[in-house]
PDB file of C-alpha atoms in Angstrom:
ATOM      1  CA  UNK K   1      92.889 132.696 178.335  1.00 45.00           C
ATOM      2  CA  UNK K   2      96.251 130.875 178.888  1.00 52.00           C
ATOM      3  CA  UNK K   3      94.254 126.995 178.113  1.00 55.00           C
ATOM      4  CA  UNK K   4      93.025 128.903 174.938  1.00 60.00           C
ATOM      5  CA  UNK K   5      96.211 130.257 173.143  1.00 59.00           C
ATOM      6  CA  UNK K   6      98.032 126.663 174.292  1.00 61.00           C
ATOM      7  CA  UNK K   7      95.404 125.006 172.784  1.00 61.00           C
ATOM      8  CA  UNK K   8      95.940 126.927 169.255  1.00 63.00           C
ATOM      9  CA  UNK K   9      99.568 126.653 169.391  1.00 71.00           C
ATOM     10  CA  UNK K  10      99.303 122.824 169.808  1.00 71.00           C
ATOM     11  CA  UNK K  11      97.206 122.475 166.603  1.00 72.00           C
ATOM     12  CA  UNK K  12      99.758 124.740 164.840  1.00 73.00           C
ATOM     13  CA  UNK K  13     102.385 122.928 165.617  1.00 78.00           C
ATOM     14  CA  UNK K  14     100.305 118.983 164.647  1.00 78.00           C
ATOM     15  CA  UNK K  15      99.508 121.166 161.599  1.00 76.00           C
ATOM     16  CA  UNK K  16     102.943 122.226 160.665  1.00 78.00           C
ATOM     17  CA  UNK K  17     104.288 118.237 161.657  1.00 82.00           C
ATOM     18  CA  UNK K  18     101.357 116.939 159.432  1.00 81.00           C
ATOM     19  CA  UNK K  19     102.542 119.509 156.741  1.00 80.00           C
ATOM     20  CA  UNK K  20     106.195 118.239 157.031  1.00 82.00           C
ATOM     21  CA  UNK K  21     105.812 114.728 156.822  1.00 83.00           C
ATOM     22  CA  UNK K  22     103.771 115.387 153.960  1.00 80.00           C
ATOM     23  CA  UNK K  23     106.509 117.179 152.801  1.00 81.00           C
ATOM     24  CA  UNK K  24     108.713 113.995 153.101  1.00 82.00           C
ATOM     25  CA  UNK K  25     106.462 111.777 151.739  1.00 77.00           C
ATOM     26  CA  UNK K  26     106.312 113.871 148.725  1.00 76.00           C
ATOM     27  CA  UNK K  27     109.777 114.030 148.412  1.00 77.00           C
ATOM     28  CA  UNK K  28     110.267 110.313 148.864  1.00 76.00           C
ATOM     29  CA  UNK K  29     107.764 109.081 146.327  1.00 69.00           C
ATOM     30  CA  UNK K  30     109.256 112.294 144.194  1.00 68.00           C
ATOM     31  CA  UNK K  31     112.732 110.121 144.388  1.00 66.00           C
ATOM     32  CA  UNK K  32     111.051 106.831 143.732  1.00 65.00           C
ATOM     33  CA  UNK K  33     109.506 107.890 140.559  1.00 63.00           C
ATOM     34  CA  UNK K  34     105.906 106.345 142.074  1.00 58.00           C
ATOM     35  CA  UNK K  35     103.542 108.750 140.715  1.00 61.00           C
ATOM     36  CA  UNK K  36     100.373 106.482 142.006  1.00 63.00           C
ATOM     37  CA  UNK K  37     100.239 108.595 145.067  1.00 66.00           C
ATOM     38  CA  UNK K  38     101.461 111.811 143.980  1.00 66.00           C
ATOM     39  CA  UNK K  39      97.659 113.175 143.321  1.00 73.00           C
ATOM     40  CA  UNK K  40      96.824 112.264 147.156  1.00 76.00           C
ATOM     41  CA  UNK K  41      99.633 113.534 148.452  1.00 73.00           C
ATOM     42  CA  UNK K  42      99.216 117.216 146.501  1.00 76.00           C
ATOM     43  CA  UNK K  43      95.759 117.198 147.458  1.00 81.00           C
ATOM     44  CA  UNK K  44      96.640 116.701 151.853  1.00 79.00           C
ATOM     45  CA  UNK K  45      99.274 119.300 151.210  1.00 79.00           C
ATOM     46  CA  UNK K  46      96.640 121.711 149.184  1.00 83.00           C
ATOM     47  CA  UNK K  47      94.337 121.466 151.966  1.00 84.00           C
ATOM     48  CA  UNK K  48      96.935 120.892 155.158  1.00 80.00           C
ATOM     49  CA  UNK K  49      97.898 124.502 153.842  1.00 81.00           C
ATOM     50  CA  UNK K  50      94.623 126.072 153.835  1.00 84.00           C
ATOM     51  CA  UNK K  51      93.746 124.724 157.543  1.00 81.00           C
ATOM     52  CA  UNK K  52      97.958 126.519 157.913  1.00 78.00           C
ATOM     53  CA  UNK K  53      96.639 129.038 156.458  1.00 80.00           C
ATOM     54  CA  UNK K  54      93.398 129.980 158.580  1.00 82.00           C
ATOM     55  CA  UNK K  55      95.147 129.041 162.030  1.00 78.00           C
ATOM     56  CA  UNK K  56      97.542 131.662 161.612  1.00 77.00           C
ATOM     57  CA  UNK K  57      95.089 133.940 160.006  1.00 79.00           C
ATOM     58  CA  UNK K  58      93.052 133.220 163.255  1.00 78.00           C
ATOM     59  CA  UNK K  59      95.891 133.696 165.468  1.00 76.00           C
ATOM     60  CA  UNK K  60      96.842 136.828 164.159  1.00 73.00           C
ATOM     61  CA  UNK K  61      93.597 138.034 164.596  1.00 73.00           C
ATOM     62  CA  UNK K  62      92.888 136.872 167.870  1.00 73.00           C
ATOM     63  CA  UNK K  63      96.136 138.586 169.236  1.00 72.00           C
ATOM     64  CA  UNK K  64      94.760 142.247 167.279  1.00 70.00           C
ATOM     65  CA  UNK K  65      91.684 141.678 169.100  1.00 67.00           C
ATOM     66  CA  UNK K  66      92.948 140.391 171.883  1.00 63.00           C
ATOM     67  CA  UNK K  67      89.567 138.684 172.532  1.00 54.00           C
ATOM     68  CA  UNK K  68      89.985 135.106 173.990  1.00 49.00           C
TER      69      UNK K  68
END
């Protein structure tokens, strides 16, 4: 039970880092005014959010459930 709700909270949190440096990278091209990358970069966020998105959705179903 314990292994399983670690192991979730560990790919939150590489999901939220990913998210982050995204974040930065974003913002640092954003400042640079180099719009080659922009389009990659929106599309990782887009779908580093929907992955966000379904862990937590997961997680807060799991702990309703309480079925591990």
């Amino acid at each position: 039970m314990f292994q399983k709700a670690n192991e979730a909270s560990i790919g939150y949190k590489a999901v939220l880092l990913i998210f982050c440096i995204l974040v930065v990278i974003k913002l640092f091209f954003r400042l640079n005014q180099n719009m080659a990358y922009m389009g990659y970069v929106d599309i990782a966020l887009a779908i580093n959010f929907i992955i966000f998105a379904y862990l937590g959705i997961r997680s807060i179903i799991g702990k309703r459930n309480k079925r591990y």
